[in-house]
């Protein structure tokens, strides 16, 4: 319909599998042209949510609107607007890359005269031109992932959904996949499910944090980071944690929170002013000290604990 800024609207989505509530009254609006990351612990409900948006699963209750169209009433329309790269793209192993793309282009009704140029363009985009006439079963995981991306893009959908697109890839190939996603930014509305916090932080306009079927919060990485106490995290590793005077540390004005994990102290500070004095409390027990700005990983650990 293209009349509003909202491209995907999830309204009160609930889904259970037997006794397990995979999604619990989930509400989220995704804007046109936005790249939203979904992060969450294992079993949080990310894949279930994606499969509902792609009409692979039916929710028990709630509605999903894709560009104003209901996934229940206008399933063919909404499906045609989405390109989906599943966690493990199920590519037809005995097909050659080019033939696979041709098959899906025909399936999605790409006009006949557009098919070959579209395939050439996509093979170029994912850097697979040289392997276009090789069979999928001769490809590495990274190459399959690239063909999977080309397949998701074949009908030029306005929405792309990626489920763990860089999982199990070497760092260089993962970077190539991230740069494909970056190239598509603004042009497409995209959902990226990932366990890599740095990936979400680098790529996404907004990040939604899920835990046990519930959406805990959604916002820009900066907004989410501002929710973690303090501007600086001061980490101290000591050789005898029980002998450290914890109250003395908590009484410093700049200390907002303190977490102790084994022999590591994670102290959230609102300024660096008292770092030297706090270090003195640890005296000769200090093995190492470091400081860092809060990251999305800290947000995640904080929110889901
Ligand atoms: N087909 C199914 N049958 C039974 N239970 C399911 C099914 N699909 C998902 N679940 C359950 O629903 C919950 C959410 O699973 P989901 O795969 O959506 O999580 P996820 O956030 O994608 O997890 P991960 O990060 O591990 O991929 C889990 O408890 C899972 O066991």
mmCIF file of C-alpha atoms and ligand atoms in Angstrom:
data_model
loop_
_atom_site.group_PDB
_atom_site.id
_atom_site.type_symbol
_atom_site.label_atom_id
_atom_site.label_comp_id
_atom_site.label_asym_id
_atom_site.label_seq_id
_atom_site.Cartn_x
_atom_site.Cartn_y
_atom_site.Cartn_z
ATOM 1 C CA UNK A 1 0.000 0.000 0.000
ATOM 2 C CA UNK A 2 2.961 2.264 0.691
ATOM 3 C CA UNK A 3 0.958 4.964 2.462
ATOM 4 C CA UNK A 4 2.621 5.011 5.851
ATOM 5 C CA UNK A 5 6.161 4.866 7.215
ATOM 6 C CA UNK A 6 5.469 1.508 8.862
ATOM 7 C CA UNK A 7 6.488 -1.449 6.716
ATOM 8 C CA UNK A 8 5.896 -4.295 9.166
ATOM 9 C CA UNK A 9 3.495 -4.140 12.081
ATOM 10 C CA UNK A 10 3.414 -6.952 14.616
ATOM 11 C CA UNK A 11 0.392 -6.711 16.863
ATOM 12 C CA UNK A 12 0.055 -8.909 19.957
ATOM 13 C CA UNK A 13 1.631 -12.030 18.452
ATOM 14 C CA UNK A 14 1.407 -15.151 20.571
ATOM 15 C CA UNK A 15 2.628 -18.616 19.631
ATOM 16 C CA UNK A 16 2.967 -21.746 21.755
ATOM 17 C CA UNK A 17 4.406 -25.151 20.974
ATOM 18 C CA UNK A 18 2.734 -27.541 23.414
ATOM 19 C CA UNK A 19 3.458 -26.062 26.819
ATOM 20 C CA UNK A 20 6.200 -23.736 25.541
ATOM 21 C CA UNK A 21 5.222 -20.120 24.937
ATOM 22 C CA UNK A 22 7.625 -19.219 22.115
ATOM 23 C CA UNK A 23 6.106 -15.728 21.653
ATOM 24 C CA UNK A 24 4.095 -13.867 24.225
ATOM 25 C CA UNK A 25 1.975 -10.895 23.119
ATOM 26 C CA UNK A 26 4.738 -9.415 20.996
ATOM 27 C CA UNK A 27 4.273 -5.920 19.548
ATOM 28 C CA UNK A 28 6.733 -4.196 17.244
ATOM 29 C CA UNK A 29 6.632 -1.736 14.353
ATOM 30 C CA UNK A 30 9.369 -1.716 11.732
ATOM 31 C CA UNK A 31 9.764 1.369 9.540
ATOM 32 C CA UNK A 32 10.165 1.459 5.780
ATOM 33 C CA UNK A 33 13.869 1.296 4.862
ATOM 34 C CA UNK A 34 14.922 0.427 8.403
ATOM 35 C CA UNK A 35 17.468 -2.274 9.281
ATOM 36 C CA UNK A 36 16.378 -3.733 12.593
ATOM 37 C CA UNK A 37 18.424 -6.287 14.494
ATOM 38 C CA UNK A 38 16.835 -8.933 16.682
ATOM 39 C CA UNK A 39 19.015 -10.248 19.455
ATOM 40 C CA UNK A 40 18.082 -12.710 22.171
ATOM 41 C CA UNK A 41 19.279 -15.789 23.990
ATOM 42 C CA UNK A 42 18.830 -19.280 22.536
ATOM 43 C CA UNK A 43 15.158 -20.126 22.432
ATOM 44 C CA UNK A 44 14.088 -16.463 22.810
ATOM 45 C CA UNK A 45 11.655 -16.839 19.890
ATOM 46 C CA UNK A 46 13.557 -15.046 17.109
ATOM 47 C CA UNK A 47 13.213 -17.753 14.457
ATOM 48 C CA UNK A 48 9.565 -18.338 15.414
ATOM 49 C CA UNK A 49 8.873 -14.631 14.913
ATOM 50 C CA UNK A 50 10.588 -14.575 11.520
ATOM 51 C CA UNK A 51 8.769 -17.706 10.376
ATOM 52 C CA UNK A 52 5.454 -16.093 11.300
ATOM 53 C CA UNK A 53 6.273 -12.931 9.301
ATOM 54 C CA UNK A 54 7.232 -15.150 6.329
ATOM 55 C CA UNK A 55 3.924 -17.101 6.609
ATOM 56 C CA UNK A 56 5.752 -20.380 7.301
ATOM 57 C CA UNK A 57 4.080 -20.603 10.734
ATOM 58 C CA UNK A 58 0.678 -19.350 11.874
ATOM 59 C CA UNK A 59 0.491 -17.399 15.136
ATOM 60 C CA UNK A 60 -2.043 -18.597 17.738
ATOM 61 C CA UNK A 61 -3.284 -15.026 17.971
ATOM 62 C CA UNK A 62 -2.344 -11.547 16.830
ATOM 63 C CA UNK A 63 -1.928 -9.904 13.452
ATOM 64 C CA UNK A 64 1.005 -9.087 11.191
ATOM 65 C CA UNK A 65 0.644 -6.371 8.573
ATOM 66 C CA UNK A 66 3.216 -6.132 5.797
ATOM 67 C CA UNK A 67 2.969 -2.764 4.081
ATOM 68 C CA UNK A 68 -0.632 -2.664 5.280
ATOM 69 C CA UNK A 69 -1.511 -6.157 3.994
ATOM 70 C CA UNK A 70 -2.522 -8.870 6.446
ATOM 71 C CA UNK A 71 -0.432 -12.073 6.405
ATOM 72 C CA UNK A 72 -3.697 -13.939 7.018
ATOM 73 C CA UNK A 73 -5.893 -12.351 4.369
ATOM 74 C CA UNK A 74 -3.269 -11.438 1.738
ATOM 75 C CA UNK A 75 -0.739 -14.207 2.132
ATOM 76 C CA UNK A 76 0.328 -14.366 -1.530
ATOM 77 C CA UNK A 77 0.879 -10.609 -1.631
ATOM 78 C CA UNK A 78 2.855 -10.449 1.635
ATOM 79 C CA UNK A 79 4.985 -13.475 0.718
ATOM 80 C CA UNK A 80 5.921 -11.857 -2.585
ATOM 81 C CA UNK A 81 7.198 -8.800 -0.698
ATOM 82 C CA UNK A 82 9.677 -10.751 1.424
ATOM 83 C CA UNK A 83 13.051 -12.311 0.680
ATOM 84 C CA UNK A 84 14.143 -14.749 3.385
ATOM 85 C CA UNK A 85 17.555 -16.182 4.123
ATOM 86 C CA UNK A 86 16.947 -18.977 6.662
ATOM 87 C CA UNK A 87 19.532 -20.029 9.237
ATOM 88 C CA UNK A 88 20.390 -22.951 6.972
ATOM 89 C CA UNK A 89 19.348 -22.159 3.404
ATOM 90 C CA UNK A 90 17.893 -25.307 1.953
ATOM 91 C CA UNK A 91 19.329 -25.056 -1.549
ATOM 92 C CA UNK A 92 18.741 -27.793 -4.084
ATOM 93 C CA UNK A 93 22.101 -29.512 -3.942
ATOM 94 C CA UNK A 94 22.196 -30.884 -7.475
ATOM 95 C CA UNK A 95 21.251 -27.601 -9.126
ATOM 96 C CA UNK A 96 23.869 -25.329 -10.601
ATOM 97 C CA UNK A 97 23.819 -21.880 -8.945
ATOM 98 C CA UNK A 98 22.474 -20.204 -12.089
ATOM 99 C CA UNK A 99 19.740 -22.827 -12.588
ATOM 100 C CA UNK A 100 18.653 -22.547 -8.966
ATOM 101 C CA UNK A 101 18.246 -18.780 -9.325
ATOM 102 C CA UNK A 102 16.373 -19.271 -12.591
ATOM 103 C CA UNK A 103 14.030 -21.757 -10.928
ATOM 104 C CA UNK A 104 13.188 -19.318 -8.134
ATOM 105 C CA UNK A 105 12.881 -16.382 -10.535
ATOM 106 C CA UNK A 106 10.221 -18.323 -12.474
ATOM 107 C CA UNK A 107 8.534 -19.423 -9.261
ATOM 108 C CA UNK A 108 8.251 -15.790 -8.109
ATOM 109 C CA UNK A 109 7.003 -14.649 -11.508
ATOM 110 C CA UNK A 110 9.949 -12.472 -12.514
ATOM 111 C CA UNK A 111 9.190 -11.340 -16.116
ATOM 112 C CA UNK A 112 10.916 -13.684 -18.590
ATOM 113 C CA UNK A 113 13.040 -11.005 -20.266
ATOM 114 C CA UNK A 114 14.329 -9.789 -16.850
ATOM 115 C CA UNK A 115 15.454 -13.170 -15.552
ATOM 116 C CA UNK A 116 18.909 -13.522 -17.145
ATOM 117 C CA UNK A 117 20.069 -9.936 -16.534
ATOM 118 C CA UNK A 118 18.745 -10.141 -12.950
ATOM 119 C CA UNK A 119 20.671 -13.375 -12.313
ATOM 120 C CA UNK A 120 23.875 -11.898 -13.761
ATOM 121 C CA UNK A 121 23.487 -8.807 -11.594
ATOM 122 C CA UNK A 122 22.914 -10.850 -8.432
ATOM 123 C CA UNK A 123 25.766 -13.270 -9.117
ATOM 124 C CA UNK A 124 27.990 -10.218 -9.504
ATOM 125 C CA UNK A 125 26.655 -8.689 -6.265
ATOM 126 C CA UNK A 126 27.410 -11.828 -4.239
ATOM 127 C CA UNK A 127 30.675 -12.427 -6.077
ATOM 128 C CA UNK A 128 29.695 -15.817 -7.496
ATOM 129 C CA UNK A 129 29.886 -15.117 -11.234
ATOM 130 C CA UNK A 130 32.808 -17.497 -11.695
ATOM 131 C CA UNK A 131 30.993 -20.368 -9.954
ATOM 132 C CA UNK A 132 27.607 -19.748 -11.593
ATOM 133 C CA UNK A 133 27.688 -23.005 -13.542
ATOM 134 C CA UNK A 134 28.933 -25.216 -10.711
ATOM 135 C CA UNK A 135 26.611 -27.369 -8.645
ATOM 136 C CA UNK A 136 25.576 -26.240 -5.151
ATOM 137 C CA UNK A 137 26.937 -29.467 -3.606
ATOM 138 C CA UNK A 138 30.466 -28.367 -4.551
ATOM 139 C CA UNK A 139 30.129 -25.072 -2.612
ATOM 140 C CA UNK A 140 31.529 -24.122 0.810
ATOM 141 C CA UNK A 141 29.210 -22.815 3.554
ATOM 142 C CA UNK A 142 30.123 -19.212 2.717
ATOM 143 C CA UNK A 143 29.361 -19.736 -0.996
ATOM 144 C CA UNK A 144 26.015 -21.338 -0.147
ATOM 145 C CA UNK A 145 25.205 -18.365 2.025
ATOM 146 C CA UNK A 146 25.963 -16.030 -0.899
ATOM 147 C CA UNK A 147 23.751 -18.044 -3.238
ATOM 148 C CA UNK A 148 21.094 -17.973 -0.490
ATOM 149 C CA UNK A 149 21.290 -14.171 -0.452
ATOM 150 C CA UNK A 150 20.978 -14.028 -4.249
ATOM 151 C CA UNK A 151 17.950 -16.332 -4.019
ATOM 152 C CA UNK A 152 16.353 -14.112 -1.362
ATOM 153 C CA UNK A 153 16.851 -11.098 -3.656
ATOM 154 C CA UNK A 154 15.753 -12.711 -6.924
ATOM 155 C CA UNK A 155 12.273 -11.148 -7.049
ATOM 156 C CA UNK A 156 13.600 -7.786 -5.838
ATOM 157 C CA UNK A 157 11.459 -7.793 -2.683
ATOM 158 C CA UNK A 158 11.217 -4.604 -0.615
ATOM 159 C CA UNK A 159 11.771 -6.617 2.587
ATOM 160 C CA UNK A 160 14.694 -8.902 3.426
ATOM 161 C CA UNK A 161 14.943 -11.140 6.446
ATOM 162 C CA UNK A 162 18.239 -12.702 7.454
ATOM 163 C CA UNK A 163 18.397 -15.376 10.168
ATOM 164 C CA UNK A 164 21.961 -15.683 11.487
ATOM 165 C CA UNK A 165 23.531 -14.930 8.095
ATOM 166 C CA UNK A 166 27.142 -15.030 9.309
ATOM 167 C CA UNK A 167 26.981 -17.946 11.723
ATOM 168 C CA UNK A 168 29.783 -20.436 11.192
ATOM 169 C CA UNK A 169 31.529 -18.338 8.557
ATOM 170 C CA UNK A 170 35.196 -17.357 8.707
ATOM 171 C CA UNK A 171 35.750 -13.675 9.646
ATOM 172 C CA UNK A 172 36.549 -12.569 6.072
ATOM 173 C CA UNK A 173 33.480 -14.253 4.534
ATOM 174 C CA UNK A 174 31.309 -12.945 7.385
ATOM 175 C CA UNK A 175 32.556 -9.449 6.556
ATOM 176 C CA UNK A 176 31.640 -9.912 2.901
ATOM 177 C CA UNK A 177 28.097 -10.895 3.899
ATOM 178 C CA UNK A 178 27.892 -7.852 6.188
ATOM 179 C CA UNK A 179 29.002 -5.601 3.364
ATOM 180 C CA UNK A 180 26.202 -7.017 1.113
ATOM 181 C CA UNK A 181 23.749 -6.123 3.848
ATOM 182 C CA UNK A 182 25.310 -2.676 4.212
ATOM 183 C CA UNK A 183 24.975 -2.105 0.437
ATOM 184 C CA UNK A 184 21.237 -2.800 0.649
ATOM 185 C CA UNK A 185 20.683 -0.382 3.544
ATOM 186 C CA UNK A 186 18.066 2.269 2.973
ATOM 187 C CA UNK A 187 16.849 0.604 -0.202
ATOM 188 C CA UNK A 188 15.260 -2.368 1.592
ATOM 189 C CA UNK A 189 13.523 -2.873 4.898
ATOM 190 C CA UNK A 190 15.602 -5.532 6.659
ATOM 191 C CA UNK A 191 15.418 -7.747 9.715
ATOM 192 C CA UNK A 192 18.659 -9.279 10.930
ATOM 193 C CA UNK A 193 18.642 -11.974 13.617
ATOM 194 C CA UNK A 194 22.073 -12.369 15.083
ATOM 195 C CA UNK A 195 24.004 -13.596 18.082
ATOM 196 C CA UNK A 196 26.904 -11.314 17.170
ATOM 197 C CA UNK A 197 26.399 -8.156 19.181
ATOM 198 C CA UNK A 198 29.076 -6.249 17.328
ATOM 199 C CA UNK A 199 27.381 -7.110 14.033
ATOM 200 C CA UNK A 200 24.062 -5.756 15.341
ATOM 201 C CA UNK A 201 25.742 -2.636 16.706
ATOM 202 C CA UNK A 202 27.637 -1.926 13.484
ATOM 203 C CA UNK A 203 24.858 -2.576 11.000
ATOM 204 C CA UNK A 204 21.486 -1.910 12.571
ATOM 205 C CA UNK A 205 19.505 1.315 12.883
ATOM 206 C CA UNK A 206 17.582 -0.216 15.770
ATOM 207 C CA UNK A 207 17.924 -3.368 17.825
ATOM 208 C CA UNK A 208 15.126 -5.370 19.469
ATOM 209 C CA UNK A 209 16.083 -7.436 22.509
ATOM 210 C CA UNK A 210 14.049 -10.615 23.089
ATOM 211 C CA UNK A 211 14.032 -13.027 25.986
ATOM 212 C CA UNK A 212 11.765 -16.057 26.465
ATOM 213 C CA UNK A 213 9.205 -14.963 23.905
ATOM 214 C CA UNK A 214 8.987 -11.393 25.155
ATOM 215 C CA UNK A 215 10.288 -8.194 23.609
ATOM 216 C CA UNK A 216 12.273 -6.521 26.385
ATOM 217 C CA UNK A 217 13.028 -3.287 24.534
ATOM 218 C CA UNK A 218 13.874 -1.884 21.114
ATOM 219 C CA UNK A 219 15.857 1.184 20.154
ATOM 220 C CA UNK A 220 19.036 2.502 18.586
ATOM 221 C CA UNK A 221 22.261 0.921 19.895
ATOM 222 C CA UNK A 222 23.030 4.260 21.611
ATOM 223 C CA UNK A 223 19.621 4.336 23.300
ATOM 224 C CA UNK A 224 20.058 0.767 24.547
ATOM 225 C CA UNK A 225 23.585 1.466 25.763
ATOM 226 C CA UNK A 226 22.350 4.502 27.684
ATOM 227 C CA UNK A 227 20.226 2.090 29.713
ATOM 228 C CA UNK A 228 23.319 0.341 31.061
ATOM 229 C CA UNK A 229 24.443 2.092 34.211
ATOM 230 C CA UNK A 230 27.454 4.346 33.873
ATOM 231 C CA UNK A 231 29.599 5.760 31.109
ATOM 232 C CA UNK A 232 32.621 3.576 31.816
ATOM 233 C CA UNK A 233 32.990 -0.035 32.869
ATOM 234 C CA UNK A 234 36.043 -0.573 35.061
ATOM 235 C CA UNK A 235 37.172 -4.205 35.169
ATOM 236 C CA UNK A 236 39.533 -5.455 37.841
ATOM 237 C CA UNK A 237 40.842 -9.015 38.165
ATOM 238 C CA UNK A 238 42.180 -9.850 41.628
ATOM 239 C CA UNK A 239 43.875 -12.833 43.236
ATOM 240 C CA UNK A 240 41.808 -12.899 46.440
ATOM 241 C CA UNK A 241 38.274 -11.485 45.869
ATOM 242 C CA UNK A 242 36.985 -12.348 49.368
ATOM 243 C CA UNK A 243 39.515 -10.040 51.031
ATOM 244 C CA UNK A 244 38.451 -6.932 49.031
ATOM 245 C CA UNK A 245 36.437 -4.301 50.969
ATOM 246 C CA UNK A 246 33.359 -4.193 48.656
ATOM 247 C CA UNK A 247 31.465 -1.613 50.686
ATOM 248 C CA UNK A 248 34.357 0.790 50.446
ATOM 249 C CA UNK A 249 34.186 0.487 46.637
ATOM 250 C CA UNK A 250 30.391 0.909 46.546
ATOM 251 C CA UNK A 251 30.718 4.107 48.624
ATOM 252 C CA UNK A 252 32.662 5.967 45.942
ATOM 253 C CA UNK A 253 30.434 8.658 44.398
ATOM 254 C CA UNK A 254 31.232 7.606 40.817
ATOM 255 C CA UNK A 255 30.275 3.934 41.362
ATOM 256 C CA UNK A 256 26.813 3.159 39.970
ATOM 257 C CA UNK A 257 26.843 -0.639 40.106
ATOM 258 C CA UNK A 258 29.193 -3.509 40.797
ATOM 259 C CA UNK A 259 29.067 -7.112 39.596
ATOM 260 C CA UNK A 260 31.487 -9.728 40.886
ATOM 261 C CA UNK A 261 32.015 -12.811 38.726
ATOM 262 C CA UNK A 262 34.617 -15.180 40.204
ATOM 263 C CA UNK A 263 37.770 -13.138 40.617
ATOM 264 C CA UNK A 264 36.559 -10.344 38.311
ATOM 265 C CA UNK A 265 35.007 -7.062 39.485
ATOM 266 C CA UNK A 266 32.903 -5.206 36.871
ATOM 267 C CA UNK A 267 32.306 -1.709 38.205
ATOM 268 C CA UNK A 268 30.047 0.734 36.345
ATOM 269 C CA UNK A 269 31.250 4.313 36.817
ATOM 270 C CA UNK A 270 29.660 7.613 35.856
ATOM 271 C CA UNK A 271 33.096 9.222 35.545
ATOM 272 C CA UNK A 272 36.752 8.225 35.450
ATOM 273 C CA UNK A 273 37.683 10.688 38.247
ATOM 274 C CA UNK A 274 38.052 8.152 41.075
ATOM 275 C CA UNK A 275 39.616 5.245 39.189
ATOM 276 C CA UNK A 276 43.011 5.677 40.888
ATOM 277 C CA UNK A 277 41.436 5.798 44.386
ATOM 278 C CA UNK A 278 39.259 2.758 43.648
ATOM 279 C CA UNK A 279 42.331 0.883 42.413
ATOM 280 C CA UNK A 280 44.029 1.659 45.752
ATOM 281 C CA UNK A 281 41.268 -0.270 47.594
ATOM 282 C CA UNK A 282 42.292 -3.420 45.712
ATOM 283 C CA UNK A 283 45.916 -2.693 46.716
ATOM 284 C CA UNK A 284 48.327 -5.545 45.969
ATOM 285 C CA UNK A 285 45.557 -8.021 45.055
ATOM 286 C CA UNK A 286 45.243 -6.567 41.551
ATOM 287 C CA UNK A 287 46.209 -8.902 38.695
ATOM 288 C CA UNK A 288 44.935 -6.706 35.867
ATOM 289 C CA UNK A 289 42.797 -3.616 35.300
ATOM 290 C CA UNK A 290 41.043 -2.297 32.205
ATOM 291 C CA UNK A 291 38.310 0.172 31.291
ATOM 292 C CA UNK A 292 35.829 0.170 28.418
ATOM 293 C CA UNK A 293 32.741 1.959 27.179
ATOM 294 C CA UNK A 294 29.521 -0.081 27.502
ATOM 295 C CA UNK A 295 28.764 -2.156 24.387
ATOM 296 C CA UNK A 296 25.614 -3.812 23.100
ATOM 297 C CA UNK A 297 26.943 -7.015 24.630
ATOM 298 C CA UNK A 298 26.816 -5.375 28.086
ATOM 299 C CA UNK A 299 23.235 -4.252 27.342
ATOM 300 C CA UNK A 300 22.275 -7.792 26.383
ATOM 301 C CA UNK A 301 23.899 -9.427 29.414
ATOM 302 C CA UNK A 302 22.302 -6.801 31.667
ATOM 303 C CA UNK A 303 18.827 -7.183 30.198
ATOM 304 C CA UNK A 304 18.545 -10.960 29.994
ATOM 305 C CA UNK A 305 20.183 -11.903 33.304
HETATM 306 N N1 LIG B 1 8.549 -26.663 15.773
HETATM 307 C C1 LIG B 1 8.694 -26.542 17.098
HETATM 308 N N2 LIG B 1 8.199 -27.477 17.938
HETATM 309 C C2 LIG B 1 8.318 -27.353 19.277
HETATM 310 N N3 LIG B 1 8.933 -26.334 19.882
HETATM 311 C C3 LIG B 1 9.465 -25.372 19.109
HETATM 312 C C4 LIG B 1 9.381 -25.422 17.675
HETATM 313 N N4 LIG B 1 9.984 -24.315 17.166
HETATM 314 C C5 LIG B 1 10.435 -23.613 18.228
HETATM 315 N N5 LIG B 1 10.121 -24.234 19.390
HETATM 316 C C6 LIG B 1 10.421 -23.744 20.755
HETATM 317 O O1 LIG B 1 10.070 -22.382 20.815
HETATM 318 C C7 LIG B 1 11.052 -21.633 21.538
HETATM 319 C C8 LIG B 1 11.594 -20.524 20.644
HETATM 320 O O2 LIG B 1 12.394 -21.112 19.620
HETATM 321 P P1 LIG B 1 13.073 -20.262 18.454
HETATM 322 O O3 LIG B 1 13.716 -21.237 17.508
HETATM 323 O O4 LIG B 1 12.101 -19.296 17.916
HETATM 324 O O5 LIG B 1 14.193 -19.463 19.272
HETATM 325 P P2 LIG B 1 15.441 -18.615 18.745
HETATM 326 O O6 LIG B 1 15.402 -17.327 19.479
HETATM 327 O O7 LIG B 1 15.435 -18.559 17.266
HETATM 328 O O8 LIG B 1 16.639 -19.508 19.280
HETATM 329 P P3 LIG B 1 18.147 -19.727 18.722
HETATM 330 O O9 LIG B 1 18.886 -18.445 19.022
HETATM 331 O O10 LIG B 1 18.623 -20.854 19.575
HETATM 332 O O11 LIG B 1 18.060 -20.053 17.256
HETATM 333 C C9 LIG B 1 12.083 -22.640 22.003
HETATM 334 O O12 LIG B 1 11.769 -23.004 23.322
HETATM 335 C C10 LIG B 1 11.909 -23.810 21.054
HETATM 336 O O13 LIG B 1 12.254 -25.022 21.669
#
